[in-house]
mmCIF file with all atom_site columns, C-alpha atoms in Angstrom:
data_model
loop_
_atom_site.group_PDB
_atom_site.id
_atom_site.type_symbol
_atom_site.label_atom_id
_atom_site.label_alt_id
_atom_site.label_comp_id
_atom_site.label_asym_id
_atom_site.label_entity_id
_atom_site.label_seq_id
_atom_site.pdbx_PDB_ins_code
_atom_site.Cartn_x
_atom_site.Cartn_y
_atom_site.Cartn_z
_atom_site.occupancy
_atom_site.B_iso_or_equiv
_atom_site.pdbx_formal_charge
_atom_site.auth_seq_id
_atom_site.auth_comp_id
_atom_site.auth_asym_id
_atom_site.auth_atom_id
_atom_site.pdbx_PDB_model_num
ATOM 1   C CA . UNK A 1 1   ? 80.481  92.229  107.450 1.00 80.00 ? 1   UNK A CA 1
ATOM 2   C CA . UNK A 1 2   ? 78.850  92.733  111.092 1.00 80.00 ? 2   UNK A CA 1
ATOM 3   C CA . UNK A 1 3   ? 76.952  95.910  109.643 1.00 85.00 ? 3   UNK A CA 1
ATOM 4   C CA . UNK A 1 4   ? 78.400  98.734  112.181 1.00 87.00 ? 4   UNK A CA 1
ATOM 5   C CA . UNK A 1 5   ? 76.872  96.420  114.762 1.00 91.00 ? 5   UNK A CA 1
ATOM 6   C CA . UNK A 1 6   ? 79.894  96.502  116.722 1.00 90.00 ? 6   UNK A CA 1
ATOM 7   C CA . UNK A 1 7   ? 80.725  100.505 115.752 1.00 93.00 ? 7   UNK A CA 1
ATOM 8   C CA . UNK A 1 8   ? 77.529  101.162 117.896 1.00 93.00 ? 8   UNK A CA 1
ATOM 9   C CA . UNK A 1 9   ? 78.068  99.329  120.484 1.00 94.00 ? 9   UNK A CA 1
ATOM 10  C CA . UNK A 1 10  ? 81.512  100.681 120.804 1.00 95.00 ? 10  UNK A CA 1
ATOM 11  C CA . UNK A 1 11  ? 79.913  104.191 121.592 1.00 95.00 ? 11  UNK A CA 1
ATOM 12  C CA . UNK A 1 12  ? 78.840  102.665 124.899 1.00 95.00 ? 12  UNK A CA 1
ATOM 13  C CA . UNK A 1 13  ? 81.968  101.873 126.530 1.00 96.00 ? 13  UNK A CA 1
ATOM 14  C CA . UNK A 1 14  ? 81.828  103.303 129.903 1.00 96.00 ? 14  UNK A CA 1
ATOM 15  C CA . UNK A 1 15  ? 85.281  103.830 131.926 1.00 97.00 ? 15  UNK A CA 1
ATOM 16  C CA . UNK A 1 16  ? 85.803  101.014 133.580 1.00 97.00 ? 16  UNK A CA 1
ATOM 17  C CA . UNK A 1 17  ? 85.493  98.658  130.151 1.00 97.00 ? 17  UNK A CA 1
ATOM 18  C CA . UNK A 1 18  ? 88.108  101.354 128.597 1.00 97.00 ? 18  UNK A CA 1
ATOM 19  C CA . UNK A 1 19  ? 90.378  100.639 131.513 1.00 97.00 ? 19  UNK A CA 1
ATOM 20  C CA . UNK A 1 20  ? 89.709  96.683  131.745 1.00 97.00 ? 20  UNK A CA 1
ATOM 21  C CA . UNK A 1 21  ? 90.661  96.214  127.821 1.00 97.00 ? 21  UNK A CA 1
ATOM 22  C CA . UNK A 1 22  ? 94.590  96.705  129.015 1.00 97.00 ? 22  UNK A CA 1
ATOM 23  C CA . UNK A 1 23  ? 93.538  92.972  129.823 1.00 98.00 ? 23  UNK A CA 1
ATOM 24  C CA . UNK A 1 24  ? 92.512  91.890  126.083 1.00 97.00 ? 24  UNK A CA 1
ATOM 25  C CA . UNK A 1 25  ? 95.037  94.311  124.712 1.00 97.00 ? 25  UNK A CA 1
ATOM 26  C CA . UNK A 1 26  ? 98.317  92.390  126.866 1.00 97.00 ? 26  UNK A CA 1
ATOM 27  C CA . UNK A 1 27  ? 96.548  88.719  125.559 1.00 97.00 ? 27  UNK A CA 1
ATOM 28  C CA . UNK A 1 28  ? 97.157  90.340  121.920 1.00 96.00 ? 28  UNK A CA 1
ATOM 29  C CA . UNK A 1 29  ? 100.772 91.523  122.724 1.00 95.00 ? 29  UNK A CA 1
ATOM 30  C CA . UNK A 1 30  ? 101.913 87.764  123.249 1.00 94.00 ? 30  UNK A CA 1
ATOM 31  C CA . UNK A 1 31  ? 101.089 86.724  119.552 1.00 93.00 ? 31  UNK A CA 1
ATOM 32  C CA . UNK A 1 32  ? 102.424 87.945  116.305 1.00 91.00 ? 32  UNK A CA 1
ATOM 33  C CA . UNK A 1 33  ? 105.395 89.544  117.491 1.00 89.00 ? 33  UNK A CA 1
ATOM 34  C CA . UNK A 1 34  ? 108.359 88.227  114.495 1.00 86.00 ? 34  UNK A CA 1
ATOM 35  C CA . UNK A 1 35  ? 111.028 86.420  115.981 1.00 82.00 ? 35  UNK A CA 1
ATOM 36  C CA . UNK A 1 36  ? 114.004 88.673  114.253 1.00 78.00 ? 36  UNK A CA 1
ATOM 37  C CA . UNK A 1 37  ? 112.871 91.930  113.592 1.00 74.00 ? 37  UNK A CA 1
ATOM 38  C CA . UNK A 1 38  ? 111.205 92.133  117.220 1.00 73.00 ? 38  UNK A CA 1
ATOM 39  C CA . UNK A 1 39  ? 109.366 95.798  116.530 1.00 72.00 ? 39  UNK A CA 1
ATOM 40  C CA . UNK A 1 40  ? 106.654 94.128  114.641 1.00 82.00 ? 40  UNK A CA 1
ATOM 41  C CA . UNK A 1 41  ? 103.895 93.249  116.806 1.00 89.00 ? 41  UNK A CA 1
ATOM 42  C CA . UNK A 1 42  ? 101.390 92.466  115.222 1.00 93.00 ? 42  UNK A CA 1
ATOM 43  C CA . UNK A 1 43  ? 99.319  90.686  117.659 1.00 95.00 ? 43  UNK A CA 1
ATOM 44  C CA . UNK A 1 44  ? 99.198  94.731  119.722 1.00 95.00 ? 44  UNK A CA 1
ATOM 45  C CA . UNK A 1 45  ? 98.561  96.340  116.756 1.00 93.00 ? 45  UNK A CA 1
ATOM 46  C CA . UNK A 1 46  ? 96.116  94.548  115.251 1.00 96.00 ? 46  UNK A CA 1
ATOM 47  C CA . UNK A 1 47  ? 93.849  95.007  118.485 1.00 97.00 ? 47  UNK A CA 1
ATOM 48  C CA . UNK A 1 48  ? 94.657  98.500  118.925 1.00 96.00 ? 48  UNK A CA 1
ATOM 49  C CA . UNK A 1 49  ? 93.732  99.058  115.324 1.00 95.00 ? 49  UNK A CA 1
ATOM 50  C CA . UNK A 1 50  ? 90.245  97.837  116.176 1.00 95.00 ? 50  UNK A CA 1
ATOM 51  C CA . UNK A 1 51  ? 89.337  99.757  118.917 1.00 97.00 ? 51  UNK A CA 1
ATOM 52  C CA . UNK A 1 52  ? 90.578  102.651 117.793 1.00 95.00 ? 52  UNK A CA 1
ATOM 53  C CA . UNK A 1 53  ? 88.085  102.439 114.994 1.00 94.00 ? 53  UNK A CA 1
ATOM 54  C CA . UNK A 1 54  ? 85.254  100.458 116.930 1.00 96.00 ? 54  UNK A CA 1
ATOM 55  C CA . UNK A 1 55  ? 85.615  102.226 120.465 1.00 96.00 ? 55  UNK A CA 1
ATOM 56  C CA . UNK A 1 56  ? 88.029  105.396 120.647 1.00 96.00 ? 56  UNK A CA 1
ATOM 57  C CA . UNK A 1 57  ? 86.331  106.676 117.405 1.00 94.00 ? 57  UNK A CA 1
ATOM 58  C CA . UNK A 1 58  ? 83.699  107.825 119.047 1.00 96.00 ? 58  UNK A CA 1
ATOM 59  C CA . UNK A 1 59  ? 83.083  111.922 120.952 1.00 95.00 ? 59  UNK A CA 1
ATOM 60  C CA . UNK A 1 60  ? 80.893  110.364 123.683 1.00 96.00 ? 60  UNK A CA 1
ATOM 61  C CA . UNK A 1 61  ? 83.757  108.026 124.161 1.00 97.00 ? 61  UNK A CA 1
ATOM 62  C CA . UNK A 1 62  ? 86.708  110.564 123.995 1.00 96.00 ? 62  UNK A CA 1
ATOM 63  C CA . UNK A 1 63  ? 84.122  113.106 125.735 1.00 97.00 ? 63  UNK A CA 1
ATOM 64  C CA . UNK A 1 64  ? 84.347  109.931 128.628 1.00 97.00 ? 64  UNK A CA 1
ATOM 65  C CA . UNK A 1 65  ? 88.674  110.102 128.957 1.00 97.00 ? 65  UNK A CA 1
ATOM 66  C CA . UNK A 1 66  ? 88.640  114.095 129.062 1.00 97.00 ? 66  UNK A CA 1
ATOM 67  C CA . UNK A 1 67  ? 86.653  113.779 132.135 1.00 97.00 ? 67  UNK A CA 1
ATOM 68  C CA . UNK A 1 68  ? 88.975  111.984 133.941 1.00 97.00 ? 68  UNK A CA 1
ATOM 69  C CA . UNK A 1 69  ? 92.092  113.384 131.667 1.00 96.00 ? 69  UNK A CA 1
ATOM 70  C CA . UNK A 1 70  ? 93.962  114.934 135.382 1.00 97.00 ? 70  UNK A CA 1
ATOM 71  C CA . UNK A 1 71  ? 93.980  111.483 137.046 1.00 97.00 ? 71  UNK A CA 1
ATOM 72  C CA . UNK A 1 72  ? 95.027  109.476 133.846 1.00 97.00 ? 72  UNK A CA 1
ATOM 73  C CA . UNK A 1 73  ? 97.863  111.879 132.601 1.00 97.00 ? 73  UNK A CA 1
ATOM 74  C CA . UNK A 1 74  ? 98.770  111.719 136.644 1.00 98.00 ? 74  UNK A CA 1
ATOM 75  C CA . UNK A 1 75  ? 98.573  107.820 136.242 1.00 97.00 ? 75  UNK A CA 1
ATOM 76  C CA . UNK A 1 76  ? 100.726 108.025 133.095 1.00 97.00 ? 76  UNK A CA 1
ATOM 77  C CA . UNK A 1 77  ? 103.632 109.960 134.463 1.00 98.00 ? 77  UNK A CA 1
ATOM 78  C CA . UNK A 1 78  ? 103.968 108.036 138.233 1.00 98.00 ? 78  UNK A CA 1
ATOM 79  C CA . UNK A 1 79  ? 103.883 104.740 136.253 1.00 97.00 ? 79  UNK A CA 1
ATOM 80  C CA . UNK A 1 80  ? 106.493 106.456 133.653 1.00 97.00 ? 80  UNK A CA 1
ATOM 81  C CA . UNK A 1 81  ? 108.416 106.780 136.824 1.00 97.00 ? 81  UNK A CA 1
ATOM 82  C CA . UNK A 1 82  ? 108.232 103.236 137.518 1.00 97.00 ? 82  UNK A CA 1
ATOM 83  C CA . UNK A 1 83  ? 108.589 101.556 134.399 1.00 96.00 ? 83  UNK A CA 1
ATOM 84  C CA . UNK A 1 84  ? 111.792 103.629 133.910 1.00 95.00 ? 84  UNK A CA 1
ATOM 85  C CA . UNK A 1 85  ? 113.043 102.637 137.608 1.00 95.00 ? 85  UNK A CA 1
ATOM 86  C CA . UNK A 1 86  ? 111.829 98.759  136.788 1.00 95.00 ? 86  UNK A CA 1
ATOM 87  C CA . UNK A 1 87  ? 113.545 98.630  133.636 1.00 95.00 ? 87  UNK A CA 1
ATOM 88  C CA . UNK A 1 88  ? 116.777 100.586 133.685 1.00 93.00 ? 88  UNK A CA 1
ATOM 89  C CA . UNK A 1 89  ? 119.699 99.371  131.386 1.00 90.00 ? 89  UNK A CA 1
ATOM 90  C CA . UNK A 1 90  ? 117.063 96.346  129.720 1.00 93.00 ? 90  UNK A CA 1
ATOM 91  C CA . UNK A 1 91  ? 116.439 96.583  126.241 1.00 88.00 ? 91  UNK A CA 1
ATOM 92  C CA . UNK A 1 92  ? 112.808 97.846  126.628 1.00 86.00 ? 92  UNK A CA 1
ATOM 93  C CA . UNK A 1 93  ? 112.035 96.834  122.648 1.00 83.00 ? 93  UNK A CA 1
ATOM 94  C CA . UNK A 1 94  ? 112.334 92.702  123.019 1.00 85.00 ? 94  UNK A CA 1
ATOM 95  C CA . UNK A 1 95  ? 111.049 90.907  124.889 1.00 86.00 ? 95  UNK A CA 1
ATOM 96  C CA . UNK A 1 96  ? 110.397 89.633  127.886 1.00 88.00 ? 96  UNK A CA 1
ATOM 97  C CA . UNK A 1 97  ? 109.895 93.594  128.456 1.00 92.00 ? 97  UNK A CA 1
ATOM 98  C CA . UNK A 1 98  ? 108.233 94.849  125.641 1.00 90.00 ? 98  UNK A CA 1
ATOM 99  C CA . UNK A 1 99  ? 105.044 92.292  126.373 1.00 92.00 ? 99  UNK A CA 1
ATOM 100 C CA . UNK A 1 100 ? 105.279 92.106  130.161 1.00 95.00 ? 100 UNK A CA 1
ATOM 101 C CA . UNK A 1 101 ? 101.790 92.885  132.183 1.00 96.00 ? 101 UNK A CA 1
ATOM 102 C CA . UNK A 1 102 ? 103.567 96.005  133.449 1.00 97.00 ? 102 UNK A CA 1
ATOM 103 C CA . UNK A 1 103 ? 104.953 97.121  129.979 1.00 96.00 ? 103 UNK A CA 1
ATOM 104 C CA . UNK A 1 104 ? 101.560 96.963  128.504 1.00 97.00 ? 104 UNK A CA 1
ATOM 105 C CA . UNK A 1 105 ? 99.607  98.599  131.586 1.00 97.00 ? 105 UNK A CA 1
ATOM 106 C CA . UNK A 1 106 ? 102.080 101.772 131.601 1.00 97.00 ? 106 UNK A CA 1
ATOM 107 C CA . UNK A 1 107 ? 101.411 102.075 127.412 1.00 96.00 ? 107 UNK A CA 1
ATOM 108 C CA . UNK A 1 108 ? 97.602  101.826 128.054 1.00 98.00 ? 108 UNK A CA 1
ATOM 109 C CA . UNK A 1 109 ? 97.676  104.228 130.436 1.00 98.00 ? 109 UNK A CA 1
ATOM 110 C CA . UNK A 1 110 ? 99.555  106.608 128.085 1.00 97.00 ? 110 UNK A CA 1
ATOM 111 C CA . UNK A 1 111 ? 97.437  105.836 125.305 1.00 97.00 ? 111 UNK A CA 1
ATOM 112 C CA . UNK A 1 112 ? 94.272  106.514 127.150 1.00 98.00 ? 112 UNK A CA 1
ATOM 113 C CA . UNK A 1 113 ? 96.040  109.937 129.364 1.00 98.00 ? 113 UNK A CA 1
ATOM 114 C CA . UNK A 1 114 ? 96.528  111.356 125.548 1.00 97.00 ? 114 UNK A CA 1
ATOM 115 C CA . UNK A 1 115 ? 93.348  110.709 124.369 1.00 97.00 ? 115 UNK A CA 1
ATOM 116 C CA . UNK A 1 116 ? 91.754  112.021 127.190 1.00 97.00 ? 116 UNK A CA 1
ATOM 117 C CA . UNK A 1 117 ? 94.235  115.347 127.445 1.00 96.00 ? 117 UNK A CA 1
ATOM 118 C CA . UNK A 1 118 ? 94.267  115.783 123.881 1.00 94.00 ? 118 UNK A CA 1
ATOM 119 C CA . UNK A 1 119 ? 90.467  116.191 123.784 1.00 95.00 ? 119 UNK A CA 1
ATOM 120 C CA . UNK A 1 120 ? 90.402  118.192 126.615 1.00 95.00 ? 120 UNK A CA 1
ATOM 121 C CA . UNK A 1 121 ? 93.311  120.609 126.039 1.00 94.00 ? 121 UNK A CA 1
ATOM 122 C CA . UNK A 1 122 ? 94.087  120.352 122.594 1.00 90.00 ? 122 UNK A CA 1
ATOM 123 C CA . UNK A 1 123 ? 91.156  120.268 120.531 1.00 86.00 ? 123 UNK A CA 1
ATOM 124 C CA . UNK A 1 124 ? 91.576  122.950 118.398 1.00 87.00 ? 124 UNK A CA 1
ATOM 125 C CA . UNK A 1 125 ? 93.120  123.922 114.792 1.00 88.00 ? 125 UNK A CA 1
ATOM 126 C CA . UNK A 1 126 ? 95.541  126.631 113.879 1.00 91.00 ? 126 UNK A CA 1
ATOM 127 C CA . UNK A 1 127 ? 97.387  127.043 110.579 1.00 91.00 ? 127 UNK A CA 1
ATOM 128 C CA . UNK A 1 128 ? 100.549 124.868 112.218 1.00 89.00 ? 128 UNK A CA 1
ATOM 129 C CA . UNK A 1 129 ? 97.976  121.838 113.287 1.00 88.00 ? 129 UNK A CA 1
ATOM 130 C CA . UNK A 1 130 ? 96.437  122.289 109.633 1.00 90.00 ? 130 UNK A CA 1
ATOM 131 C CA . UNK A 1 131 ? 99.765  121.456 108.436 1.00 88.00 ? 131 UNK A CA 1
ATOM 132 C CA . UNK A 1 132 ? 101.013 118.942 110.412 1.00 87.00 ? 132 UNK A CA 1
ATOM 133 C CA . UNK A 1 133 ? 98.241  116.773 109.524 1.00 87.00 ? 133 UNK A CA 1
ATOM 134 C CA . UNK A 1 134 ? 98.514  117.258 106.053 1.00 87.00 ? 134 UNK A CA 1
ATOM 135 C CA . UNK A 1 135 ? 101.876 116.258 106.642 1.00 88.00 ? 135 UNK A CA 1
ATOM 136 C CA . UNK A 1 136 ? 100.868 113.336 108.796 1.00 89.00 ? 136 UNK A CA 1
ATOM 137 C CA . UNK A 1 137 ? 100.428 110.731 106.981 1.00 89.00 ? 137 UNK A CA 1
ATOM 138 C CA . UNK A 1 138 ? 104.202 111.309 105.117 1.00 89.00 ? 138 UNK A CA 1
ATOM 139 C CA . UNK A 1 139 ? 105.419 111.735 108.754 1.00 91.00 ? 139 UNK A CA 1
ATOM 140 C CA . UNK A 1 140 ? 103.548 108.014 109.203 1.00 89.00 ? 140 UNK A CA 1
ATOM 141 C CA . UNK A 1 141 ? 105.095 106.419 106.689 1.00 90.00 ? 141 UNK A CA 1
ATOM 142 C CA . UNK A 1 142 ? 108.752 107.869 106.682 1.00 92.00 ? 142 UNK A CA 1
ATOM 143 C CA . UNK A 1 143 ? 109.462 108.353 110.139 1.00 93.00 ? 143 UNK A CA 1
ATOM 144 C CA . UNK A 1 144 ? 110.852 105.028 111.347 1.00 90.00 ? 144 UNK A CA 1
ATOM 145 C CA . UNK A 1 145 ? 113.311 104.349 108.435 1.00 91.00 ? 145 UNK A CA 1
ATOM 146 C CA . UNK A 1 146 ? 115.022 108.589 109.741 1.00 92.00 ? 146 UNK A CA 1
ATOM 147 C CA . UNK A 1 147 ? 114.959 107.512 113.099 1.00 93.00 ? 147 UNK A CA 1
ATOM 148 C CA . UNK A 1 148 ? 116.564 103.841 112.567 1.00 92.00 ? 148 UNK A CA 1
ATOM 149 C CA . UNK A 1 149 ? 119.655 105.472 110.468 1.00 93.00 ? 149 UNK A CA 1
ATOM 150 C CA . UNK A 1 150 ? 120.041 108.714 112.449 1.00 94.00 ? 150 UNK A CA 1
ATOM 151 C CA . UNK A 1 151 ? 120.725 106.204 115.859 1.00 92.00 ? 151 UNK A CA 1
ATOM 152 C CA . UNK A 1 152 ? 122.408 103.615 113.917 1.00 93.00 ? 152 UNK A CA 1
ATOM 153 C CA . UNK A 1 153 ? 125.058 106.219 112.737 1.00 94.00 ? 153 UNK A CA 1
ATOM 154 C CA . UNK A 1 154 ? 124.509 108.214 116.581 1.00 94.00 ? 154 UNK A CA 1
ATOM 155 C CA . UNK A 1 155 ? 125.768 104.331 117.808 1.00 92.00 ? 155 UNK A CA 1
ATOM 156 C CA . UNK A 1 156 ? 128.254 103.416 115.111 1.00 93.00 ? 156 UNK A CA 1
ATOM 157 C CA . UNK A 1 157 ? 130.142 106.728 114.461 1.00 93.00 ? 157 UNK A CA 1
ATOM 158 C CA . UNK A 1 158 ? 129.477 109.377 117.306 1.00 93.00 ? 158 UNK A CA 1
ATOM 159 C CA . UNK A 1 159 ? 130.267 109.096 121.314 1.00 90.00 ? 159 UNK A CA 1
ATOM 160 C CA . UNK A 1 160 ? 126.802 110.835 121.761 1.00 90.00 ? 160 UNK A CA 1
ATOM 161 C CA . UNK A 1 161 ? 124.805 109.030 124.573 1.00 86.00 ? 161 UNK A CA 1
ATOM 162 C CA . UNK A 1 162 ? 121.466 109.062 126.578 1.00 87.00 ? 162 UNK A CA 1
ATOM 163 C CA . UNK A 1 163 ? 119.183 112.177 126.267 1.00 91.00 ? 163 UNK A CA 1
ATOM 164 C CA . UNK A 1 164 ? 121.079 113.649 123.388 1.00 94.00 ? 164 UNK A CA 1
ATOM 165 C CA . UNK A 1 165 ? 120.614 110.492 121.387 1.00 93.00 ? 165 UNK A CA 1
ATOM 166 C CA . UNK A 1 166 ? 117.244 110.088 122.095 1.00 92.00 ? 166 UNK A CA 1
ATOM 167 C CA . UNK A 1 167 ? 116.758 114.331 121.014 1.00 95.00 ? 167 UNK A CA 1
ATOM 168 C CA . UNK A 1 168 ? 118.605 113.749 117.866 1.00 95.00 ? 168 UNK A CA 1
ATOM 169 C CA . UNK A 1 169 ? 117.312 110.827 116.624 1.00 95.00 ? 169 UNK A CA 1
ATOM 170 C CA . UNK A 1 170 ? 113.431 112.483 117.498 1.00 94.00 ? 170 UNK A CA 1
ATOM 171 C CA . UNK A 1 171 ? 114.264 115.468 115.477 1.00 96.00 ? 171 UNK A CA 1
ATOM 172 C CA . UNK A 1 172 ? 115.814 113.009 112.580 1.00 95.00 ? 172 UNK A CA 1
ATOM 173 C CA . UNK A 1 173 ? 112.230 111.276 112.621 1.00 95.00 ? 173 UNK A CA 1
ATOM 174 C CA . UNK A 1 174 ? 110.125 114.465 112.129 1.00 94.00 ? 174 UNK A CA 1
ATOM 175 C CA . UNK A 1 175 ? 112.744 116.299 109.635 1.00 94.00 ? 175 UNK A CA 1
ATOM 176 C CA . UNK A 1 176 ? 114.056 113.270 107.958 1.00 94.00 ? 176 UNK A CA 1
ATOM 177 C CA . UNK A 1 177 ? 109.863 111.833 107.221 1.00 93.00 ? 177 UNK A CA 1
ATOM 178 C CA . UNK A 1 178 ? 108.800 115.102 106.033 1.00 93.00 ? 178 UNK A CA 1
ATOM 179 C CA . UNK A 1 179 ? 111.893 115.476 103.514 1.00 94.00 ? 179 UNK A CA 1
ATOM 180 C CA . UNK A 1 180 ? 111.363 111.802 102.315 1.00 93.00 ? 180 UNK A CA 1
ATOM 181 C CA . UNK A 1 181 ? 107.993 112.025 101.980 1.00 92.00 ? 181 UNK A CA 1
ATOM 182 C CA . UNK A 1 182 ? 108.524 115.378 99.953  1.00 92.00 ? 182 UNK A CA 1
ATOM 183 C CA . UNK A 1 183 ? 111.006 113.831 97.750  1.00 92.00 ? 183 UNK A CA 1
ATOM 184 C CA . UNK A 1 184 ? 109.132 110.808 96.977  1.00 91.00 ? 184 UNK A CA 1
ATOM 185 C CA . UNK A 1 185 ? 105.630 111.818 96.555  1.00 88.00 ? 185 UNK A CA 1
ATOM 186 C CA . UNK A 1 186 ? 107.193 114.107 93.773  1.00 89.00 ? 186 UNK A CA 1
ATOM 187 C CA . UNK A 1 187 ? 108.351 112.143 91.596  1.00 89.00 ? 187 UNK A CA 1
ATOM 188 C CA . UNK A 1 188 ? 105.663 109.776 89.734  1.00 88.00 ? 188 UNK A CA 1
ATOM 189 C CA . UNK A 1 189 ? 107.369 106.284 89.450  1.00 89.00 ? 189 UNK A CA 1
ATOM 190 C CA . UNK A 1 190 ? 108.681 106.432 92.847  1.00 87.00 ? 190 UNK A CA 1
ATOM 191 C CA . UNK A 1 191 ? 105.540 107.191 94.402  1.00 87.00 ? 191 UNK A CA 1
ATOM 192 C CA . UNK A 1 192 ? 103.743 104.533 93.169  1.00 88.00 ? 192 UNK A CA 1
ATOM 193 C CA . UNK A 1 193 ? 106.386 102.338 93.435  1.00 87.00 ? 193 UNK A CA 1
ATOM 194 C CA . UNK A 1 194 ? 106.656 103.124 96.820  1.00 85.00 ? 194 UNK A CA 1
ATOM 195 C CA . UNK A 1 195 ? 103.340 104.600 98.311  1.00 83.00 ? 195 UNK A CA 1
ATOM 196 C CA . UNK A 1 196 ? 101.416 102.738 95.668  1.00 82.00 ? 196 UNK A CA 1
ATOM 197 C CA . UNK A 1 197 ? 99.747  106.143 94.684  1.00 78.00 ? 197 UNK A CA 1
ATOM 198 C CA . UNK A 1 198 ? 99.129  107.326 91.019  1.00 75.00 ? 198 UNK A CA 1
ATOM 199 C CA . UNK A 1 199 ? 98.065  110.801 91.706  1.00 69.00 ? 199 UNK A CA 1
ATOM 200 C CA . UNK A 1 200 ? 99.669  113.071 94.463  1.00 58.00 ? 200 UNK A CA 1
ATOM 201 C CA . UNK A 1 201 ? 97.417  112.503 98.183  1.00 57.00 ? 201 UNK A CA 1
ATOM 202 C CA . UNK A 1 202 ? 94.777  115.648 98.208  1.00 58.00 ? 202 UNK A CA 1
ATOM 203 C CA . UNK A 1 203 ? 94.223  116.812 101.870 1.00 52.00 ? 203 UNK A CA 1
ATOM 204 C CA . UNK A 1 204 ? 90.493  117.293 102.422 1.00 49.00 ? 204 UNK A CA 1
ATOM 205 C CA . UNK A 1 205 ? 89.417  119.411 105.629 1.00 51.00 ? 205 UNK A CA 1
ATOM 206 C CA . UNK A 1 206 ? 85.759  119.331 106.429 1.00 49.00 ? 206 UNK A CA 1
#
């Protein structure tokens, strides 16, 4: 509809817009968020799904962050620091927390300290990167509903606590969305029942 307009102008987002759009990007994390299931934000997303295609897309942009990728991942981890202090023993996914000014500056930080580092120190492939992101989009769609039952049953049935939780449930997410992803993209009905696929994903590399 706008023609790429705003794709080109994206390309010329110097630093200091990429660090003033935590402003536009809290606004957005005030709406849409569902009232029972409180994860769903859709207000966040939605704006971080646009820039990511109409700003972050772009190398001179990424080029822009890994330049300054020491300072932000520095930023990141004092402000991790912080937030953890702040918010000790709140329940960090509801709100008021999940939306608060603070909240929302430490996760822009992050998201920018990754883009930044990422392009800087890991832009590269190897055979494990190769798979992983043919895997990645399984991983996408799989992960949450591993994690969710591994802590539910972590909660419910086991004394396990803290940083043991949090490891188990993480590896429950990667092993538990690659095996359900497996098992349902190979079996026809299911997958397009589920995935709404016909014919098995093809990975294309360029």
């Amino acid at each position: 509809m706008e023609k790429e307009r705003l794709y080109a102008f994206g390309e010329k987002a110097a630093l200091p817009v990429l660090f003033l759009l935590v402003i536009p990007v809290w606004g957005a994390a005030q709406i849409l968020n569902t009232p029972v299931i409180c994860v769903y934000r859709f207000g966040i997303y939605g704006i971080c799904f646009l820039l990511g295609y109409y700003v972050f897309s772009h190398k001179k942009v990424t080029d822009r962050l890994a330049c300054v990728s020491v300072p932000l991942a520095t930023a990141a981890v004092v402000l991790a620091v912080f937030y953890v202090r702040y918010y000790f023993g709140e329940n960090y996914a509801e709100e008021p927390v999940v939306n608060s000014p603070f909240s929302i500056l430490y996760g822009w930080t992050v998201c920018l300290a990754v883009l930044g580092g990422m392009k800087r120190w890991g832009n590269r492939t190897s055979r494990k990167t190769a798979w992983l992101s043919k895997k990645s989009y399984g991983l996408y769609l799989f992960h949450y509903l591993a994690l969710s039952a591994a802590a539910y049953f972590l909660d419910r049935y086991t004394k396990v606590t803290g940083v043991a939780a949090y490891l188990l449930s993480g590896i429950a997410a990667y092993a538990g969305g690659y095996l359900l992803y497996e098992l349902i993209k190979s079996i026809p009905v299911i997958r397009w029942c589920v995935i709404g696929e016909k014919k098995e994903r093809k990975h294309v590399q360029r």
